[in-house]
XYZ file of C-alpha atoms in Angstrom:
427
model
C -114.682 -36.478 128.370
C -118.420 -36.904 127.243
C -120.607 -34.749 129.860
C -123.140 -37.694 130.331
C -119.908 -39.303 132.156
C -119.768 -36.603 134.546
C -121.331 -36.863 137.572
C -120.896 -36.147 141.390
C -123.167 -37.943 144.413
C -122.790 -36.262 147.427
C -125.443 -38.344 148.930
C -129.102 -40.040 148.736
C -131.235 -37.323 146.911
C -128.349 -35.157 145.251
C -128.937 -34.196 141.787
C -126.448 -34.399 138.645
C -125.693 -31.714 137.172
C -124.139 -32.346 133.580
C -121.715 -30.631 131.967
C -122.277 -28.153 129.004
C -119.024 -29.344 127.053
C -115.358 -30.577 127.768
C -113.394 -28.898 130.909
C -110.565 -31.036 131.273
C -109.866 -31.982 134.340
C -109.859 -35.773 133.091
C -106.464 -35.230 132.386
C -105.272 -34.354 136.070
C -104.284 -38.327 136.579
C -102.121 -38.018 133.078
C -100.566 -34.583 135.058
C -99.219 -36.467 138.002
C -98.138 -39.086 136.042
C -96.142 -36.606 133.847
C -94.978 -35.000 136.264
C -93.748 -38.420 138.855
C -92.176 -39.799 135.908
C -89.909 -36.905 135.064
C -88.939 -35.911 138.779
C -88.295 -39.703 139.199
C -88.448 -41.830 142.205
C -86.972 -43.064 145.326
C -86.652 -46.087 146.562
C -84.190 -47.169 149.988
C -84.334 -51.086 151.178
C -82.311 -51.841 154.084
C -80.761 -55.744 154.237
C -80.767 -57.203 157.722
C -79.054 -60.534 158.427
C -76.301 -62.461 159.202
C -73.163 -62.694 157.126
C -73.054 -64.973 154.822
C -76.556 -65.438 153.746
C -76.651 -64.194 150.249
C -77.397 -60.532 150.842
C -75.565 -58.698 147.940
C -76.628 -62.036 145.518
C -79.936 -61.145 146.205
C -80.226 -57.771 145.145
C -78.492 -58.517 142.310
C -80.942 -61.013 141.638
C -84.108 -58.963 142.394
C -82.914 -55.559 140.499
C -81.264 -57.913 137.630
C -78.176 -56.099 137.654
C -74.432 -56.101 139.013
C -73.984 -53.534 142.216
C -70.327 -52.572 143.168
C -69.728 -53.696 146.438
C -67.000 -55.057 148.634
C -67.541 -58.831 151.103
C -67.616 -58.448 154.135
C -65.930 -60.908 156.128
C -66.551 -62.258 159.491
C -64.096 -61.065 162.130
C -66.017 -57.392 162.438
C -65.382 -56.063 165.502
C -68.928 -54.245 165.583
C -71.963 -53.791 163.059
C -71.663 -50.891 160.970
C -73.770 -50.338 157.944
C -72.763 -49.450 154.428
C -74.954 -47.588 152.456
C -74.782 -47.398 148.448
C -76.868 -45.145 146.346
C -77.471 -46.092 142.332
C -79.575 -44.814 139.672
C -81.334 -47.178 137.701
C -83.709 -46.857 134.451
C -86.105 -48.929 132.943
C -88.224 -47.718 130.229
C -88.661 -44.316 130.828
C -88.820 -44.307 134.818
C -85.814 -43.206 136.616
C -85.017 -45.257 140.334
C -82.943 -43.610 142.892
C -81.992 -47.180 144.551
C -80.489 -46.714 148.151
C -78.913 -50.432 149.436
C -77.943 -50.760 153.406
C -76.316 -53.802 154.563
C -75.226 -54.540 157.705
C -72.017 -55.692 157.867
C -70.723 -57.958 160.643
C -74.312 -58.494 162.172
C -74.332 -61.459 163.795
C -70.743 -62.083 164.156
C -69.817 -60.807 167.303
C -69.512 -63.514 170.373
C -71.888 -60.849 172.377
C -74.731 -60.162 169.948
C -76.756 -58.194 172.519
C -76.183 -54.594 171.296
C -76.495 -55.458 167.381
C -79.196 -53.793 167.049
C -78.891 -50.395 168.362
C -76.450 -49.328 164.955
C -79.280 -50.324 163.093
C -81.948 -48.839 165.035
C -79.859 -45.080 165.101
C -78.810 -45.511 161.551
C -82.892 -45.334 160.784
C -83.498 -43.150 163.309
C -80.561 -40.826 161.545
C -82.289 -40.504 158.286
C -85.892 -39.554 160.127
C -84.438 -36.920 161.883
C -82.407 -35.339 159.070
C -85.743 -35.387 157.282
C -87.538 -33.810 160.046
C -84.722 -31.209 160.490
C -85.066 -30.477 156.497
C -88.820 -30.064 157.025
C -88.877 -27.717 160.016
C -86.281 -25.044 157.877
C -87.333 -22.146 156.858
C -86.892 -22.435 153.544
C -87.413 -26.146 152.904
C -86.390 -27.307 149.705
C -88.020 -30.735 150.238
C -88.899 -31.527 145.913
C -85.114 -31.830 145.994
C -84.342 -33.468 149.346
C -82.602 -37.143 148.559
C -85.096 -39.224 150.726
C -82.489 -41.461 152.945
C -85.774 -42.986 154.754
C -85.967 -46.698 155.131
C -88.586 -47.994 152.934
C -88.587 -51.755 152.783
C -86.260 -53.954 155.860
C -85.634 -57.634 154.071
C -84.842 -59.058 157.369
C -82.947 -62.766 156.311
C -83.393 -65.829 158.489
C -80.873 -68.306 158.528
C -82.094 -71.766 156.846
C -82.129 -73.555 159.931
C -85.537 -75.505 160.047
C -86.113 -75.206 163.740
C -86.973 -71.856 164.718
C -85.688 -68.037 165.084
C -82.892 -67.286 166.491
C -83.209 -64.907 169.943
C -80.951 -62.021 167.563
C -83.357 -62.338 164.935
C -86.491 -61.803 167.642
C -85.262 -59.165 169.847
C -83.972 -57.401 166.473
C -87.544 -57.386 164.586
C -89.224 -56.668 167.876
C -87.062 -53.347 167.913
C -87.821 -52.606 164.438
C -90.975 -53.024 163.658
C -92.060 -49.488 164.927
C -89.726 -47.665 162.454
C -89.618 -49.885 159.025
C -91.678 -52.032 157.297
C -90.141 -55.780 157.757
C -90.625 -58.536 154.949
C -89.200 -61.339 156.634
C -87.585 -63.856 153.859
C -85.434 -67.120 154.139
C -82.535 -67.447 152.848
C -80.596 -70.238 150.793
C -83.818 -72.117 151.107
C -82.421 -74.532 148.711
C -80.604 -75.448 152.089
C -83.511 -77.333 153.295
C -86.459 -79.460 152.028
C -89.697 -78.734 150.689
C -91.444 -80.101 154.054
C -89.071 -79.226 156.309
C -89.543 -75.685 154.718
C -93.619 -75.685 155.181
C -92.730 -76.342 158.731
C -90.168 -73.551 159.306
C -92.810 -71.297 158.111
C -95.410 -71.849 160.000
C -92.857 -72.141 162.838
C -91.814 -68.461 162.057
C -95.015 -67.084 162.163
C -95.990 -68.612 165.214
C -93.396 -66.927 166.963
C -93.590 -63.619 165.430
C -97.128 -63.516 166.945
C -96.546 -64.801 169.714
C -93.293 -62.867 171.056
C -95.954 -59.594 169.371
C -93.865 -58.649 165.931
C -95.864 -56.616 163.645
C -94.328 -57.333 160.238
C -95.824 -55.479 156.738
C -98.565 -56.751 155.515
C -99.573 -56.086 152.094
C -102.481 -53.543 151.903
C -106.164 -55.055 150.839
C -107.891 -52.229 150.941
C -107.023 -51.846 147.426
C -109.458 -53.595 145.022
C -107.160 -54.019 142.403
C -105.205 -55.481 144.730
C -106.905 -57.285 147.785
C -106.968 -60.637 146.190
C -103.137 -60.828 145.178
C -102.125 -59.371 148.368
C -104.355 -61.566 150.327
C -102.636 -64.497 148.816
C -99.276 -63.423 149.054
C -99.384 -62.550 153.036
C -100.417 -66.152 153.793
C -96.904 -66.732 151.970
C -94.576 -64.855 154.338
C -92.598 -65.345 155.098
C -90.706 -65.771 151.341
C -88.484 -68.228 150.897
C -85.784 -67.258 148.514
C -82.948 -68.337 146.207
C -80.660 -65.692 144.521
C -78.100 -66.375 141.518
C -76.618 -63.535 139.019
C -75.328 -66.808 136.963
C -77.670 -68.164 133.874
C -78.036 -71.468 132.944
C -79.771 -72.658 129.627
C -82.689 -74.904 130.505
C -84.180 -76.119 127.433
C -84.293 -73.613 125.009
C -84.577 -70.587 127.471
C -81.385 -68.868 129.396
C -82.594 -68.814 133.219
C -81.369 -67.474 136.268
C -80.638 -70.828 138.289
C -77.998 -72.758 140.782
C -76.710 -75.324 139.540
C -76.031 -78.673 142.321
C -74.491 -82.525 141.414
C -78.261 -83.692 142.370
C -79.860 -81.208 139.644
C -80.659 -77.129 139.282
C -82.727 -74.524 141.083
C -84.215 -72.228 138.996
C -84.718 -69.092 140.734
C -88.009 -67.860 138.426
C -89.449 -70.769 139.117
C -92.579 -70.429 141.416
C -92.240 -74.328 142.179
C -88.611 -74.111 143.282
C -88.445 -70.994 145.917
C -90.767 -67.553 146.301
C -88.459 -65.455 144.475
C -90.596 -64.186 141.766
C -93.372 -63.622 144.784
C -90.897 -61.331 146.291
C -90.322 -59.637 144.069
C -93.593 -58.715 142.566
C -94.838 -57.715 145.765
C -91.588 -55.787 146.853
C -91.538 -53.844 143.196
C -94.193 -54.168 140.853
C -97.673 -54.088 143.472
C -96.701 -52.783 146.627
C -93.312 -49.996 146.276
C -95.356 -46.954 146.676
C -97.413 -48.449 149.208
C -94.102 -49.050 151.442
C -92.972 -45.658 150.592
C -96.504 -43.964 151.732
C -96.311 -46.520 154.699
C -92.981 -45.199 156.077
C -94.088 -41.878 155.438
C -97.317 -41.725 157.055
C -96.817 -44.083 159.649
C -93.270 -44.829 160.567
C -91.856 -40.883 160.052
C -94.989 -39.663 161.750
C -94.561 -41.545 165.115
C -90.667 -40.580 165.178
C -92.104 -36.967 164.152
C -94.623 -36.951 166.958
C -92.359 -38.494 169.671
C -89.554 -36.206 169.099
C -91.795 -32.542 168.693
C -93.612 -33.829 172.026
C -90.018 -33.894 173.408
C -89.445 -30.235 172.492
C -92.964 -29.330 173.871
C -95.099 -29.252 171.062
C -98.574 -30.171 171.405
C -101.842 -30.193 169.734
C -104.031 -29.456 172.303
C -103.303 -27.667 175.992
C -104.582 -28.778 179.416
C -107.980 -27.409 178.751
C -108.458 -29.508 175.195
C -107.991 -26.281 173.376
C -106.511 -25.952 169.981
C -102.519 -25.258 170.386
C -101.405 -23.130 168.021
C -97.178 -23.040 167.272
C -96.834 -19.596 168.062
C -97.848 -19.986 171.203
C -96.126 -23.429 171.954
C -93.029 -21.429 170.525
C -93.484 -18.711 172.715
C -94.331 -20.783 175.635
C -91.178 -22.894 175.089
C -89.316 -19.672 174.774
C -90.616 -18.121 178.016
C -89.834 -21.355 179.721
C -86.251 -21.631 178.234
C -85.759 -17.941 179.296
C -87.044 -18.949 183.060
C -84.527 -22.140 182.548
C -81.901 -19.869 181.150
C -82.504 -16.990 184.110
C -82.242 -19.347 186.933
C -79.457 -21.017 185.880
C -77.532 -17.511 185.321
C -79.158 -16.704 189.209
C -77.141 -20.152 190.007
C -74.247 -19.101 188.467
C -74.120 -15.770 189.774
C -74.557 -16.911 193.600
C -71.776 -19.581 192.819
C -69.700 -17.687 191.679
C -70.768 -14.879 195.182
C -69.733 -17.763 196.864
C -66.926 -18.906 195.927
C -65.435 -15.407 195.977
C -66.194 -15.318 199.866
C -64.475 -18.369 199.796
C -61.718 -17.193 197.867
C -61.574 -14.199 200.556
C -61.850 -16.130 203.471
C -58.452 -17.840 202.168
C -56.835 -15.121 201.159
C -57.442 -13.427 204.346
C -56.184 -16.744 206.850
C -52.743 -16.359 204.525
C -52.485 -12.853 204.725
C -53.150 -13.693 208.620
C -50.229 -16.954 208.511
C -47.962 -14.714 206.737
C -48.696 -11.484 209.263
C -48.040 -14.316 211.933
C -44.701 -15.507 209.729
C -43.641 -11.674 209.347
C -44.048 -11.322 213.104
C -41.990 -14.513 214.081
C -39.105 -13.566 211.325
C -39.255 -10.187 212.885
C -38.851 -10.962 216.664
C -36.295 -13.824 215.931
C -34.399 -11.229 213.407
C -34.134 -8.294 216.804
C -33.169 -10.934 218.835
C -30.248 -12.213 216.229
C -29.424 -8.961 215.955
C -29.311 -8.231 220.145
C -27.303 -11.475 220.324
C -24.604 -10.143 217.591
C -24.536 -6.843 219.062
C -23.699 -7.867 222.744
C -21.404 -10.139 221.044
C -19.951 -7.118 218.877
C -19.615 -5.253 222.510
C -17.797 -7.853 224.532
C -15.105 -7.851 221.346
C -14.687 -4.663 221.717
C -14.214 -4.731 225.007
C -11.560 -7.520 225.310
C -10.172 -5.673 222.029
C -9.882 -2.434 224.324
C -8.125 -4.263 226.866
C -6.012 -6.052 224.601
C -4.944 -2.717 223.438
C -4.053 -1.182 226.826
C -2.494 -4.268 227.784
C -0.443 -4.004 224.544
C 0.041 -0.216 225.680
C 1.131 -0.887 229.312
C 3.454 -3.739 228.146
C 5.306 -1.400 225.489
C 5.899 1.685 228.082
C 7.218 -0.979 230.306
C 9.420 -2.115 227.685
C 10.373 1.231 226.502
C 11.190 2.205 230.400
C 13.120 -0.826 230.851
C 15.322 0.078 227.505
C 16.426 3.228 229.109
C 17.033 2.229 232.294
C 19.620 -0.633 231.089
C 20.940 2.010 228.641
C 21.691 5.109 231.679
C 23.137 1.505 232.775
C 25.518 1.019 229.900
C 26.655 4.569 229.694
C 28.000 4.963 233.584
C 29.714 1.468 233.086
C 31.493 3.181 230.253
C 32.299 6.590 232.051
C 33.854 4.203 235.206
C 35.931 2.614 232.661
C 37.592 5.643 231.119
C 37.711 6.691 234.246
């Protein structure tokens, strides 16, 4: 670095003060580069849109390469998504692709809850990030970013206007992922038909207030690109994996009785805008744009719902040792008066539990009693019973008694009898 080169303005009047030889720090950019290029990147893109509009094709297309994935069919009972993760390398750079379709969106006869599996899916992978980041020992250089970067959000090729799924959907989004709204199959339809449907689309995403991405023009480099391309959303695509020889030139294209659609070609669909400003211009903007914006609201929202603030009542710096310890004081209060609650509950309920274990000890007192009485009078009734047997068995006897001495005396009075008759007859 030559020291006339170096120079620092602070302001009007500020003086330069040049170097005395080489220091270096030039080099910092070539440092980050370095050191980006070897950790590699991440990049997530999450595919929202009915089944059956060219999804999978698509990526293929855009990434020019053949992902393993299954079709999905229509007779989904719900929307679930599948996620896919693949490494990719071109040149020397390193991609960490993440792919998320949703399967069965749109197919269900009741489409009103389809999208809530979206909206927790991204929702998910913001708060396992946020978990990751309030650890202890965060190991975030390492952490596999599952954050939604770019939502392609597909629109059916209808050329009349957006569907009420595809409004109420983007309207729920657009607060936690950047949207590029795209049309699919736009082969489907005609050139001025297609003009139309744009401008149709856009009309309504303003007016029903849907805050797509717009590509950033702050940039210099690149404002005037950018510019361009955001009065060209949204893009109408084609996708095909299947090349066709066109002249002397293999090309990505769709072949049709009435001719072929090349899908490179500017002329024939926005595919090659896409893709430019979806990978080569804008990717790191849509990953700082999540990060910064997107994580940062779900961040804020859900550390305000633990308590966490930046300021207290009085407008006073809030540091996180005391929100922690206020938090803690007020769990402990939380924590005391529910174990005060539990304690008179439970006070109470052994009262209760006495009060009805003293009315049965009381009923069976009462039972004892009643067995009791009704037992000493059973047993009065069998003993005057027992006594009046005995009785008649006492007279029985001296009947029995009187009736044998009888008996007896009669036997000896007809035997005296016997004996004189016999004396008179010897006689």
């Amino acid at each position: 670095m030559a020291a006339t080169d170096i120079a620092r303005q602070v302001g009007e009047g500020c003086r330069t003060v040049p170097l005395a030889g080489h220091v270096g720090f030039d080099s910092l950019p070539d440092q980050l580069v370095n050191k980006s290029v070897s950790q590699g990147f991440c990049f997530n893109i999450l595919c929202v849109g009915e089944t059956g509009l060219g999804k999978s094709t698509l990526m293929d297309t855009l990434f020019n390469t053949k992902f393993e994935g299954e079709p999905a069919t229509h007779t989904q009972p719900g929307v679930q998504l599948r996620s896919n993760t693949y490494d990719l390398q071109e040149s020397n750079v390193g991609l960490k692709l993440t792919i998320v379709s949703t399967v069965g969106f749109g197919d269900q006869i009741n489409k009103e809850d389809s999208y809530k599996p979206i909206v927790e899916f991204i929702d998910a992978q913001f708060e396992a990030y946020l978990q990751e980041e309030l650890k202890i020992r965060r190991v975030l250089h390492t952490y596999h970013d599952s954050r939604i970067h770019a939502c392609l959000y597909f629109i059916a090729p209808t050329g009349h206007s957006l569907k009420s799924l595809d409004l109420v959907t983007m309207k729920k989004l657009d607060s936690k992922v950047n949207i590029i709204p795209i049309i699919a199959k736009s082969d489907a339809i005609s050139k001025s038909e297609l003009t139309k449907f744009k401008i149709k689309i856009t009309s309504e995403l303003v007016s029903n207030g849907v805050q797509i991405y717009q590509f950033p023009t702050d940039d210099e480099s690149v404002a005037e690109i950018n510019g361009t391309m955001n009065a060209h959303l949204p893009f109408a695509v084609i996708g095909s994996t299947e090349e066709l020889k066109i002249g002397n030139k293999m090309m990505k294209a769709r072949q049709y009785p009435w001719g072929t659609v090349q899908v490179e070609n500017e002329a024939h669909c926005d595919f090659v805008k896409l893709r430019e400003m979806l990978i080569r211009v804008n990717m790191e903007d849509l990953r700082e744009q999540t990060h910064t914006r997107h994580y940062e609201l779900y961040r804020r929202c859900k550390l305000e719902e633990m308590g966490f603030k930046d300021t207290d009542p009085d407008s006073k710096p809030f540091s996180l040792q005391e929100t922690y310890e206020a938090k803690r004081n007020e769990f402990l209060g939380e924590l005391q008066k529910k174990e005060e609650e539990m304690r008179q509950m439970f006070v109470q309920r052994v009262k209760e539990k006495e009060a009805e274990l003293k009315e049965a000890e009381k009923e069976l007192h009462e039972k004892f009693d009643r067995l009791k009485k009704l037992h000493q009078d059973e047993k009065k009734k069998l003993e005057d019973k027992k006594k009046s047997l005995d009785d008649e068995v006492n007279a029985f006897k001296q009947r029995k008694t009187a009736a044998e001495l009888l008996q007896s005396q009669g036997s000896q009075a007809g035997g005296s009898q016997t004996l004189k008759r016999d004396k008179e007859k010897k006689n």
